[in-house]
XYZ file of N, CA and C in Angstrom:
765
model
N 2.126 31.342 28.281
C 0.876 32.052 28.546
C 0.041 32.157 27.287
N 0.403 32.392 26.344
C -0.111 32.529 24.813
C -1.047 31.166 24.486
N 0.074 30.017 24.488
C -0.679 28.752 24.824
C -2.499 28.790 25.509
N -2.108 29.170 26.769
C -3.208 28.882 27.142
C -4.432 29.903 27.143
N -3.970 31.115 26.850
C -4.771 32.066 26.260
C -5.897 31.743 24.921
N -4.891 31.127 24.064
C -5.241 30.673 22.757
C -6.060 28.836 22.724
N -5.659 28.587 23.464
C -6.512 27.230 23.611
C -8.468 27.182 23.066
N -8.542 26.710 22.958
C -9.462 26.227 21.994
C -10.416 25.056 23.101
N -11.805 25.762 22.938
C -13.104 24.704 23.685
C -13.702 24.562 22.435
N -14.505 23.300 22.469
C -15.005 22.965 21.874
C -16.481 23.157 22.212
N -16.785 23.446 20.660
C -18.205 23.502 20.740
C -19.279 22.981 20.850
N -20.356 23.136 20.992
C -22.007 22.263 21.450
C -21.708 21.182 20.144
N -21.529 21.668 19.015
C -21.967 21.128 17.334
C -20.666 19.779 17.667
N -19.223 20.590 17.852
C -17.992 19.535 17.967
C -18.517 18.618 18.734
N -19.149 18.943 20.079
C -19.041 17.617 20.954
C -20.071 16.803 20.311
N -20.730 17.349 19.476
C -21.899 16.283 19.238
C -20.995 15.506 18.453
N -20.386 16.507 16.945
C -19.591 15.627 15.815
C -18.804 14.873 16.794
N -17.926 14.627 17.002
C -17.112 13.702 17.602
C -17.650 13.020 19.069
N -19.104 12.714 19.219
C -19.793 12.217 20.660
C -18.845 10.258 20.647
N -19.208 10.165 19.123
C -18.869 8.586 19.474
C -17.300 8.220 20.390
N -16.024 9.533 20.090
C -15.004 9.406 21.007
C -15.502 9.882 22.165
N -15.795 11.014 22.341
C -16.182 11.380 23.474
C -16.605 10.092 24.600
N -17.734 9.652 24.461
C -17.893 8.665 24.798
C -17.206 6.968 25.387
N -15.617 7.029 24.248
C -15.372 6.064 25.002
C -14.737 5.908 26.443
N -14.658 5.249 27.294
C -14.445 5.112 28.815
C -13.008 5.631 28.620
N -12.329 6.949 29.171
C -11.078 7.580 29.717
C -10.979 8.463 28.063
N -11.923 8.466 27.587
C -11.618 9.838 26.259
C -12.268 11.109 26.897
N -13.520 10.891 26.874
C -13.882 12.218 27.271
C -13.990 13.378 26.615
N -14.192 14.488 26.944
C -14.428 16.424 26.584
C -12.875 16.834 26.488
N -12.312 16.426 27.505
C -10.683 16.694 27.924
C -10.205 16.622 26.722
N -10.111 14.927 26.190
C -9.003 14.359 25.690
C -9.379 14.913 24.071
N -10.817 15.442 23.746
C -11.145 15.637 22.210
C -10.392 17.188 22.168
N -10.602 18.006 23.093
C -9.852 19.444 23.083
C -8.634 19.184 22.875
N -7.752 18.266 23.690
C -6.445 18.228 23.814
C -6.773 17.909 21.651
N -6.825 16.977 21.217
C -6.935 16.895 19.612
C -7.121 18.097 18.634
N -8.280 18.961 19.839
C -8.360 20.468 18.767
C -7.475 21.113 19.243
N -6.708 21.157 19.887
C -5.529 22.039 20.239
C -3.929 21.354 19.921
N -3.716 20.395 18.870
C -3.348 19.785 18.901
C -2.426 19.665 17.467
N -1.901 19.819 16.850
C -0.700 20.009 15.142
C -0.173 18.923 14.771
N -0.190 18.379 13.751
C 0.203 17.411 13.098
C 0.919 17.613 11.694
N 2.419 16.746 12.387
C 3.529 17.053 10.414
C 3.183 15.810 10.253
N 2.591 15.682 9.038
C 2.774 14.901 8.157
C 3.392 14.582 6.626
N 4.577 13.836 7.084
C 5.554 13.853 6.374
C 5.200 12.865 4.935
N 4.800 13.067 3.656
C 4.383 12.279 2.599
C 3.063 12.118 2.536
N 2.354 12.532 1.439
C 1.196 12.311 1.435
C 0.577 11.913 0.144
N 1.249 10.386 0.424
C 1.143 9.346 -0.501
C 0.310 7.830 -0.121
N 0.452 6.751 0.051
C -0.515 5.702 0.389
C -0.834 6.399 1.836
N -0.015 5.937 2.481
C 0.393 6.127 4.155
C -0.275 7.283 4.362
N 0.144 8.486 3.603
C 0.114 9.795 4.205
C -1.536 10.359 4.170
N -2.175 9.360 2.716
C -3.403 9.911 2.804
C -4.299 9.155 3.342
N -4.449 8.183 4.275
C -4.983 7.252 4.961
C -5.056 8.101 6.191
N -3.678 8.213 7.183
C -3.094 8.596 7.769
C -4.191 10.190 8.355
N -3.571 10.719 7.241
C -4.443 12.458 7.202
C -5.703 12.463 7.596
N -6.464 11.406 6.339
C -7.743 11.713 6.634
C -8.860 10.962 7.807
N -7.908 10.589 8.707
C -8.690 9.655 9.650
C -8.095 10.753 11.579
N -7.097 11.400 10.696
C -6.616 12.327 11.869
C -8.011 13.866 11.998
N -7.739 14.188 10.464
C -8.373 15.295 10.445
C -10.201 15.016 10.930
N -10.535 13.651 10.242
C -11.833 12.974 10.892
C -12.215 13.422 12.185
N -10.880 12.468 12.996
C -11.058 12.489 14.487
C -11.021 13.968 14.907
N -10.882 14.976 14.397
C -10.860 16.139 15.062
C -9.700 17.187 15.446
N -8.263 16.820 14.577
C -7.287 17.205 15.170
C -7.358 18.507 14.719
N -7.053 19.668 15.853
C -7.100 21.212 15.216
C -6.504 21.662 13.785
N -4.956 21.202 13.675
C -4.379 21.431 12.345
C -3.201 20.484 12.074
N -3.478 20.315 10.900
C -2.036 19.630 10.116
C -1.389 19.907 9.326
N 0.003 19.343 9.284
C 0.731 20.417 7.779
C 1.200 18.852 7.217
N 0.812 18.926 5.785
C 1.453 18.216 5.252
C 2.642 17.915 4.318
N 3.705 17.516 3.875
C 4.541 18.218 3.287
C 4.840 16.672 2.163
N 5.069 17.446 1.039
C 5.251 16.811 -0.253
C 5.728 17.217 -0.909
N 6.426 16.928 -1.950
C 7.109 17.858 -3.331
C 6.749 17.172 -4.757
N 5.936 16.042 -4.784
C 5.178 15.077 -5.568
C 4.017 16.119 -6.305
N 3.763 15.343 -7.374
C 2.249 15.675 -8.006
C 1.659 14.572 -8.284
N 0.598 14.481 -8.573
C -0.369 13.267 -9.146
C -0.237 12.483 -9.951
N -0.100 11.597 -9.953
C 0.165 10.648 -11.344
C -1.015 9.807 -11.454
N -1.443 9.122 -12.476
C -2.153 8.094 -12.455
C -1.940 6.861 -12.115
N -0.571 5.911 -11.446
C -0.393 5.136 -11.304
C -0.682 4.817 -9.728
N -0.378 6.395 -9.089
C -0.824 7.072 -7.645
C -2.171 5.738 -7.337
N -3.139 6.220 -8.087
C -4.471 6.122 -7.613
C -5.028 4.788 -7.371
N -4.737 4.070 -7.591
C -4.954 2.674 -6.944
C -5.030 2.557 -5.481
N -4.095 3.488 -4.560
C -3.653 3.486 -3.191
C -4.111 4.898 -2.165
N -3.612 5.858 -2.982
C -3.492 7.540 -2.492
C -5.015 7.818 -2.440
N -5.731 7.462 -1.611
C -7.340 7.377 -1.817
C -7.551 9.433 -1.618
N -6.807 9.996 -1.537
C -7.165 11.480 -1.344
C -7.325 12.096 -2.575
N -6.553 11.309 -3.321
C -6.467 11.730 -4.991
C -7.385 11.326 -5.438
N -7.825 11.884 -7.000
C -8.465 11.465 -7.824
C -7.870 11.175 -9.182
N -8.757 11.172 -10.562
C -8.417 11.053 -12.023
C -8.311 12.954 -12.310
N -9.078 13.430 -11.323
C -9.434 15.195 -11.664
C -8.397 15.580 -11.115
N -7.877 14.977 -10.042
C -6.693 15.630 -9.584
C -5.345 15.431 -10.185
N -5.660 14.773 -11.589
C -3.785 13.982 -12.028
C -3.010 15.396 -12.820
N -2.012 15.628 -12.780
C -1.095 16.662 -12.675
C -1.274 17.946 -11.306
N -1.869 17.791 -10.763
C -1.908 18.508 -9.377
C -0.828 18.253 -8.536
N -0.447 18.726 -7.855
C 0.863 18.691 -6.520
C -0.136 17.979 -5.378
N 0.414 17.195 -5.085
C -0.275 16.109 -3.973
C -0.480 16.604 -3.127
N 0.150 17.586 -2.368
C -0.722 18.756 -1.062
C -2.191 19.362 -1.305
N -1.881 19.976 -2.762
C -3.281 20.874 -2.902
C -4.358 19.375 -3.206
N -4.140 18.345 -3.721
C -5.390 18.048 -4.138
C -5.582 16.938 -2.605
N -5.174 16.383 -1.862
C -4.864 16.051 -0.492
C -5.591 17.558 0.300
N -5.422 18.757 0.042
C -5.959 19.817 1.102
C -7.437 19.875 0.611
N -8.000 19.542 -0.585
C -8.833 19.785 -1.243
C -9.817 18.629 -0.689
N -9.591 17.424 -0.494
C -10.041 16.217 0.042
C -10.267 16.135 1.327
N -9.465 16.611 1.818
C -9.392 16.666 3.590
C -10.583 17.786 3.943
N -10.520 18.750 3.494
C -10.793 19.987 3.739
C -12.658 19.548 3.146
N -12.887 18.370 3.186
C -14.508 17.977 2.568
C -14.830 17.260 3.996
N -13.924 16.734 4.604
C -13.865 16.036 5.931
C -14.236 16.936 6.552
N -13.705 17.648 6.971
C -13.971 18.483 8.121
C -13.192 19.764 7.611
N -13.823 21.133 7.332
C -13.763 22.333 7.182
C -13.334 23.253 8.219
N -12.942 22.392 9.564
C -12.748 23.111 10.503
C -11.317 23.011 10.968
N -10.793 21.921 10.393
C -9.425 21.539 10.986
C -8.323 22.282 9.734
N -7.175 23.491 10.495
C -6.681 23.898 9.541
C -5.702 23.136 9.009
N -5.412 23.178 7.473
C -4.686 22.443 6.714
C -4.030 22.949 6.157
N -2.036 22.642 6.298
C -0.972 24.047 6.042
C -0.403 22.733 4.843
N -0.008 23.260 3.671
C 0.763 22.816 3.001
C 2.427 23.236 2.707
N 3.320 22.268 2.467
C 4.412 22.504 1.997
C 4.889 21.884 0.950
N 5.405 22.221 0.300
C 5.503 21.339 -1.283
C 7.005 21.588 -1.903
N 7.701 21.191 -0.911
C 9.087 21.005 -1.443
C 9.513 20.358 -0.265
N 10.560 19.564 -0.646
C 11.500 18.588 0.450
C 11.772 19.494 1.178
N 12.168 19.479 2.430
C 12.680 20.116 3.355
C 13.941 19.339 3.791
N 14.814 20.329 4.213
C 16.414 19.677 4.507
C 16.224 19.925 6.075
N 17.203 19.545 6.720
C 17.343 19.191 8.395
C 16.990 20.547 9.285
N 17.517 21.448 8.924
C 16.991 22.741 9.282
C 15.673 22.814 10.130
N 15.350 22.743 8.310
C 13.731 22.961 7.953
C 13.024 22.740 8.492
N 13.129 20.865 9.155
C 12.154 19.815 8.988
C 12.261 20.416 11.151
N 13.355 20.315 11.497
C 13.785 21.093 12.969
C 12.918 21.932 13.421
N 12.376 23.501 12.202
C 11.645 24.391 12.350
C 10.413 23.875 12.446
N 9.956 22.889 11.747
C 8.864 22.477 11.447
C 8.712 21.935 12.743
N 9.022 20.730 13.362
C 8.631 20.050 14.471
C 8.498 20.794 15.331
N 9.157 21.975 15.636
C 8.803 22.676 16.574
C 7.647 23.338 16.765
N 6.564 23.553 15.668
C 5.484 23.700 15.450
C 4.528 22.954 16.018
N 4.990 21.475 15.860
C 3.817 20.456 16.113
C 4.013 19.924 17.379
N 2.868 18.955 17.808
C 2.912 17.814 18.685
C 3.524 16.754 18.497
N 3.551 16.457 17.107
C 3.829 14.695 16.764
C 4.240 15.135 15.151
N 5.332 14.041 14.857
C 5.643 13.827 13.972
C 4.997 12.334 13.026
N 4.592 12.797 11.831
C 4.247 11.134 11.487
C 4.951 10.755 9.663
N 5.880 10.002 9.866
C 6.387 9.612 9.173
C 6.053 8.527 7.697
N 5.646 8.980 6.865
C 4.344 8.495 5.977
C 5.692 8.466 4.630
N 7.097 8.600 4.483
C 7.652 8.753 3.744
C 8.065 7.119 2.464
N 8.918 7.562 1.758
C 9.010 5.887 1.323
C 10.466 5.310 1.175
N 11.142 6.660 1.996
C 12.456 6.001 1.498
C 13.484 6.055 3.365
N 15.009 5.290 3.028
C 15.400 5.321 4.320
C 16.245 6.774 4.434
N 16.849 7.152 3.823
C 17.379 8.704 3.978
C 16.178 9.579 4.575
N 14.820 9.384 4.409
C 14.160 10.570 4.975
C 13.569 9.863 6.437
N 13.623 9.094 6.451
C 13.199 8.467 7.601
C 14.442 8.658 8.839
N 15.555 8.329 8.406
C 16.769 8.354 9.140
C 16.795 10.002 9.975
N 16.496 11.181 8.805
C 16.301 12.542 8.987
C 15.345 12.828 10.114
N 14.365 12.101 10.086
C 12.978 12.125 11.061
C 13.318 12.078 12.469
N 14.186 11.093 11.789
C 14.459 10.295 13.549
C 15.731 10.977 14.141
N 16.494 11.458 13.577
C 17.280 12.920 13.678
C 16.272 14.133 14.233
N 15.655 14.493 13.903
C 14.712 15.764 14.210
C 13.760 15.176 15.075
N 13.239 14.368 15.500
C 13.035 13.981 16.577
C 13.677 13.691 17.895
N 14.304 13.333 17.717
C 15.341 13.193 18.920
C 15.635 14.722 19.215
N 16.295 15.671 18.143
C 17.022 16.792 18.756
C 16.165 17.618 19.019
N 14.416 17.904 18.748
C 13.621 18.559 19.269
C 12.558 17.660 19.908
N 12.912 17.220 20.566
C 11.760 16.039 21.444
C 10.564 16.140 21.259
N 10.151 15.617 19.722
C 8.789 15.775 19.518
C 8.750 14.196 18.976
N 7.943 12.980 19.608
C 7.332 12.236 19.079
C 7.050 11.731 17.493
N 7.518 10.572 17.333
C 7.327 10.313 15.848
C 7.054 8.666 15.545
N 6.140 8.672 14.661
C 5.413 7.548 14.517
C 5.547 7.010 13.273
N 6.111 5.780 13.302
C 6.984 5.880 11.838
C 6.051 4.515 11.250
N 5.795 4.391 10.001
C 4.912 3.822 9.375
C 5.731 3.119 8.034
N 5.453 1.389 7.163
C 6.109 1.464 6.190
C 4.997 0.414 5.525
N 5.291 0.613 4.660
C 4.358 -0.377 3.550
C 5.282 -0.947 2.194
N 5.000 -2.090 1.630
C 5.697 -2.519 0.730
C 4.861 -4.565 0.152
N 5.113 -4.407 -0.992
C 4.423 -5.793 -1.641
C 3.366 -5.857 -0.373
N 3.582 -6.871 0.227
C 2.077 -7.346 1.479
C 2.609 -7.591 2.831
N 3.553 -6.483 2.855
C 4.174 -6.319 4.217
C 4.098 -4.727 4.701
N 3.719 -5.037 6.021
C 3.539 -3.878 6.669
C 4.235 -3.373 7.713
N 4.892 -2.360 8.612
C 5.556 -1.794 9.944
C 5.169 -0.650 10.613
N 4.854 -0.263 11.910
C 4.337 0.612 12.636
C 4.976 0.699 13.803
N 5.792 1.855 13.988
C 6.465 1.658 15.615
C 6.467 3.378 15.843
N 6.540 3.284 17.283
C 6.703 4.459 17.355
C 7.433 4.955 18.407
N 8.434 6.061 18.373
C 9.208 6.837 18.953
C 9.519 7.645 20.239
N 8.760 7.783 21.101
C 8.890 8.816 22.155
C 10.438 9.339 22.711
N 10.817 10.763 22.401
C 12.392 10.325 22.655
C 12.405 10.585 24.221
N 12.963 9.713 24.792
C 13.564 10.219 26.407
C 14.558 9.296 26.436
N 15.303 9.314 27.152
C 17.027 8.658 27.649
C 16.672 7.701 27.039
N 15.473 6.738 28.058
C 15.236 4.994 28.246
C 14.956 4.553 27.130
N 14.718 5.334 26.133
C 13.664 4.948 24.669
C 14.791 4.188 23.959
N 14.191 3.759 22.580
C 14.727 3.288 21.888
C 14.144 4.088 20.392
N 15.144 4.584 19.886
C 14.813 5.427 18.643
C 15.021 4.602 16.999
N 14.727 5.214 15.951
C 14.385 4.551 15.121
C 15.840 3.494 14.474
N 16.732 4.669 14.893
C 17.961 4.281 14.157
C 18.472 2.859 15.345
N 18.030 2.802 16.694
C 18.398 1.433 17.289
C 17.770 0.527 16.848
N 16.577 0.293 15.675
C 15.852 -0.769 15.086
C 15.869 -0.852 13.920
N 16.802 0.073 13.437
C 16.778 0.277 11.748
C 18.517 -1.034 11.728
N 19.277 -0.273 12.969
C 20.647 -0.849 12.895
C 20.670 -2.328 12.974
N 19.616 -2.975 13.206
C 19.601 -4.654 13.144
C 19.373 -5.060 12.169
N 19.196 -4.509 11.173
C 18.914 -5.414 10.457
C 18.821 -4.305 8.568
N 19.227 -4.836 7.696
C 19.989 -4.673 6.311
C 18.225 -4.003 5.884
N 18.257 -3.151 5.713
C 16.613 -2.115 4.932
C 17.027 -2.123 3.314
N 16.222 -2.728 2.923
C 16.145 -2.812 1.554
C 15.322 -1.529 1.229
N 16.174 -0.425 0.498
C 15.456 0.733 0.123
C 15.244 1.029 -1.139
N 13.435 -0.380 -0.850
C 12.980 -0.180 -2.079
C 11.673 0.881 -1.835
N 11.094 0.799 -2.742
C 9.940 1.812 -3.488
C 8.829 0.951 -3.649
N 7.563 1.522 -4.076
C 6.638 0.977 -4.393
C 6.931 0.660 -6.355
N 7.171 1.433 -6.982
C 7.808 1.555 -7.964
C 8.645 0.398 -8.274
N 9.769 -0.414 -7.516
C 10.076 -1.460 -7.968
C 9.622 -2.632 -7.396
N 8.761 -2.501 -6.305
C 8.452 -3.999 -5.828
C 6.960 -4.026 -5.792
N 6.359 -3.240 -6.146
C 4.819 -3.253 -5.692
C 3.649 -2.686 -4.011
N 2.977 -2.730 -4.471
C 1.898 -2.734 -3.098
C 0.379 -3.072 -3.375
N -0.099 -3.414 -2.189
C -1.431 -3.776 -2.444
C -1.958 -2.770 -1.901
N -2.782 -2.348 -2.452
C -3.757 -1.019 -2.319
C -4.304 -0.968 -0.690
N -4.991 -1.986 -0.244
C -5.372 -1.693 1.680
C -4.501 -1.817 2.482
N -3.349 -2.455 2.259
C -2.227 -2.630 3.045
C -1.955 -1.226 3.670
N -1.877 -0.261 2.347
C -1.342 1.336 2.913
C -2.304 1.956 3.502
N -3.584 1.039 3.442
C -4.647 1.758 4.345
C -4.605 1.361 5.635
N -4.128 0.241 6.182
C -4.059 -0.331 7.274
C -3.021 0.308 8.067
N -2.201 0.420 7.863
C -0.609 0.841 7.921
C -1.173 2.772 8.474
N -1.521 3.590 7.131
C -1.782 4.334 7.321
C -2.632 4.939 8.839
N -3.723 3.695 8.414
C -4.988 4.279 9.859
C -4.158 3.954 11.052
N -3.560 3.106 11.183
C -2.954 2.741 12.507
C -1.869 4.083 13.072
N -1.416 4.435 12.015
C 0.333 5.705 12.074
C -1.372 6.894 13.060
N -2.386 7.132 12.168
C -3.423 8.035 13.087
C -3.588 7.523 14.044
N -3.948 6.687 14.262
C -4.472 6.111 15.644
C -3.371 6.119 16.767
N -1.847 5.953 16.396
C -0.943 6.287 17.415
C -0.956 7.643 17.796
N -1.057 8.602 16.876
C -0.648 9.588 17.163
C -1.537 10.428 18.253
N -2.929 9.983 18.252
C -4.160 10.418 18.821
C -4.257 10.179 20.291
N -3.012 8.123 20.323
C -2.919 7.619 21.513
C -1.807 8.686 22.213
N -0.932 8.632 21.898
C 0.101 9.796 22.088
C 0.227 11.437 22.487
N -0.762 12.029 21.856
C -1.202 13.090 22.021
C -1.769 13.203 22.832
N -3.027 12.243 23.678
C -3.943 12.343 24.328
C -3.521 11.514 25.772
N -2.880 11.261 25.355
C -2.096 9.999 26.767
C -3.445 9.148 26.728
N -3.492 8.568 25.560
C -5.003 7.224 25.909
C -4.842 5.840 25.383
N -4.532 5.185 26.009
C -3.692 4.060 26.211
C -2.585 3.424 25.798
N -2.023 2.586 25.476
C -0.465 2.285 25.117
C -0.367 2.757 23.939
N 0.873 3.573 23.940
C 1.503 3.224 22.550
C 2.247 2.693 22.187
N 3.026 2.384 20.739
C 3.872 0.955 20.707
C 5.346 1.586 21.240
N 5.799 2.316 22.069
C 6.812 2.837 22.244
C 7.538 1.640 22.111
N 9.199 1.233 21.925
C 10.133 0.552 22.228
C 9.941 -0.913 21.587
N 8.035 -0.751 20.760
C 8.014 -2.208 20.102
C 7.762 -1.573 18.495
N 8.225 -2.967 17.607
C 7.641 -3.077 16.560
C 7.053 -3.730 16.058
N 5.123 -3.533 15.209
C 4.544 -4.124 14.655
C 4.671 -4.175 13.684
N 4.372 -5.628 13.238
C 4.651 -6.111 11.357
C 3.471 -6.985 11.342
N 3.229 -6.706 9.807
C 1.699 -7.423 9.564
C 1.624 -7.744 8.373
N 2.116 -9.150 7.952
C 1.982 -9.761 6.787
C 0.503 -10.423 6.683
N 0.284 -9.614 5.188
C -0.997 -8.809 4.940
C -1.922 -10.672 4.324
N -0.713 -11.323 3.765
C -0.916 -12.454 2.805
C -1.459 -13.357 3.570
N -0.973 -13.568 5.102
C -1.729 -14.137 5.817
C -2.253 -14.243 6.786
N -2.466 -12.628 6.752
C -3.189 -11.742 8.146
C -2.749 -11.778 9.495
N -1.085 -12.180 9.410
C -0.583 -12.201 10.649
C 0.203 -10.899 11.300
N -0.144 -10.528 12.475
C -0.001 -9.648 13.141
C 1.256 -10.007 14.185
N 2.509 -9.536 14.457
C 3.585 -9.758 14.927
C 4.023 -8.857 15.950
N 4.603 -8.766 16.982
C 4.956 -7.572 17.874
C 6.243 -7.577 18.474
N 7.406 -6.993 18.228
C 8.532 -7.318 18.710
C 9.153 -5.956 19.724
N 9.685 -6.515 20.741
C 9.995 -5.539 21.578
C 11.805 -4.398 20.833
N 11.354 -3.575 20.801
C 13.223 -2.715 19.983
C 13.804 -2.425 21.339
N 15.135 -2.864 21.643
C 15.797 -2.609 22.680
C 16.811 -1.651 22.347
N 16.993 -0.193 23.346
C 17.549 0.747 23.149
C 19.227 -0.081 23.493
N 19.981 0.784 21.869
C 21.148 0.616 21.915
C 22.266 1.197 22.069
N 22.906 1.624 23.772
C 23.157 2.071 24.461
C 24.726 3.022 23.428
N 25.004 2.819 22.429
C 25.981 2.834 21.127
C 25.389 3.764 20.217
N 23.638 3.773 20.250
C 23.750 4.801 19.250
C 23.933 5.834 18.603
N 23.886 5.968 17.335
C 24.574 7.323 17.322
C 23.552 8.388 17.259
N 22.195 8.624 17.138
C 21.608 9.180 17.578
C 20.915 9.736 18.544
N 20.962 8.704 19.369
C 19.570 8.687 20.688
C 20.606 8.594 22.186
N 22.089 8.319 21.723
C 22.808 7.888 23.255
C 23.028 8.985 23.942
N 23.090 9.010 25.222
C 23.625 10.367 25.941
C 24.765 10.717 26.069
């Protein structure tokens, strides 16, 4: 009851700001409210995470929390387009809330700035709609997809590296296929940007897309990549789509 007490219309000014979604055929008044009524974890808010953020908070989403335990560096800034040179020794939340919060002043923006352990991250999802996975390593990703599954909240997992890219995403129910049935095929090299590199738009591409699922997802507006994975080698602009088949063995997702 609270829910719907507390729900959120949008205003004359909103529908104008956001008319160009509004507008497209099956978005609508509906589907932009469902966005302002709508929470987003965002897990890292680093290449991924600040691409990611600021194309969510754009589109209109009521609130997001982002969570980091990072600060600014200068090597950051080539990629982390939320950052600046003014922001270097800052904690990557505040100067990320500081950036976002120029976007749109209306969408609230919760920070957390320390790792969170399994618990935590549990409490947290239960907060949100969608989980989006913007992290860089496989231990926290593995965690995600743990806390997704055991609180059935959606997660959209995103990766970037040299001029390779990945985007798949999660819905947990029986039939699904979760992260750990597509992680288990195949040997994850858990590298870093730090030892292998990245190209600066790659994490923008990567990034905007992890928003754009989540918006599809949230809003029920048209496919999402449930049960597939996209890869997009950046070097020669090829775009790949492979179906992840749930593995009836796993140790996360089986019944």
């Amino acid at each position: 009851m609270s829910n719907i007490l507390n729900k959120k219309t949008l205003t004359t000014q909103q529908a104008m700001r956001y008319s160009r979604q509004i507008l497209l055929p099956g978005f609508d008044l509906e589907k932009q409210e469902i966005l302002l009524n709508s929470k987003v974890l965002v897990i890292g808010v680093g290449g991924l995470g600040c691409a990611a953020a600021q194309y969510l908070v754009a589109a209109g989403i009521g609130g997001i929390t982002i969570v980091d335990d990072d600060s600014v560096e200068l090597s950051n800034l080539h990629r982390q387009v939320l950052h600046g040179e003014a922001d270097l020794g800052d904690t990557k939340c505040q100067s990320a809330k500081r950036a976002l919060m120029l976007i749109n002043p209306n969408c609230k923006i919760n920070c957390v700035e320390k790792r969170l352990d399994h618990q935590e991250l549990c409490s947290q999802a239960l907060q949100h709609q969608i989980i989006l996975d913007c992290s860089d390593n496989l231990a926290t990703r593995n965690i995600l997809n743990q806390v997704s599954i055991s609180q059935k909240v959606p997660l959209v997992s995103g990766a970037a590296i040299r001029m390779e890219g990945q985007i798949c995403t999660f819905i947990p129910h029986p039939d699904n296929a979760c992260y750990e049935c597509l992680s288990e095929l195949f040997v994850e090299q858990n590298l870093s940007c730090v030892e292998a590199g990245v190209m600066s738009p790659l994490v923008g591409v990567i990034g905007a897309m992890q928003a754009l699922e989540a918006i599809k997802v949230l809003t029920g507006f048209g496919e999402p990549l449930a049960n597939k994975l996209m890869l997009f080698d950046a070097s020669s602009m090829n775009w790949q789509t492979f179906k992840i088949a749930k593995n009836p063995d796993c140790n996360t997702c089986k019944i």
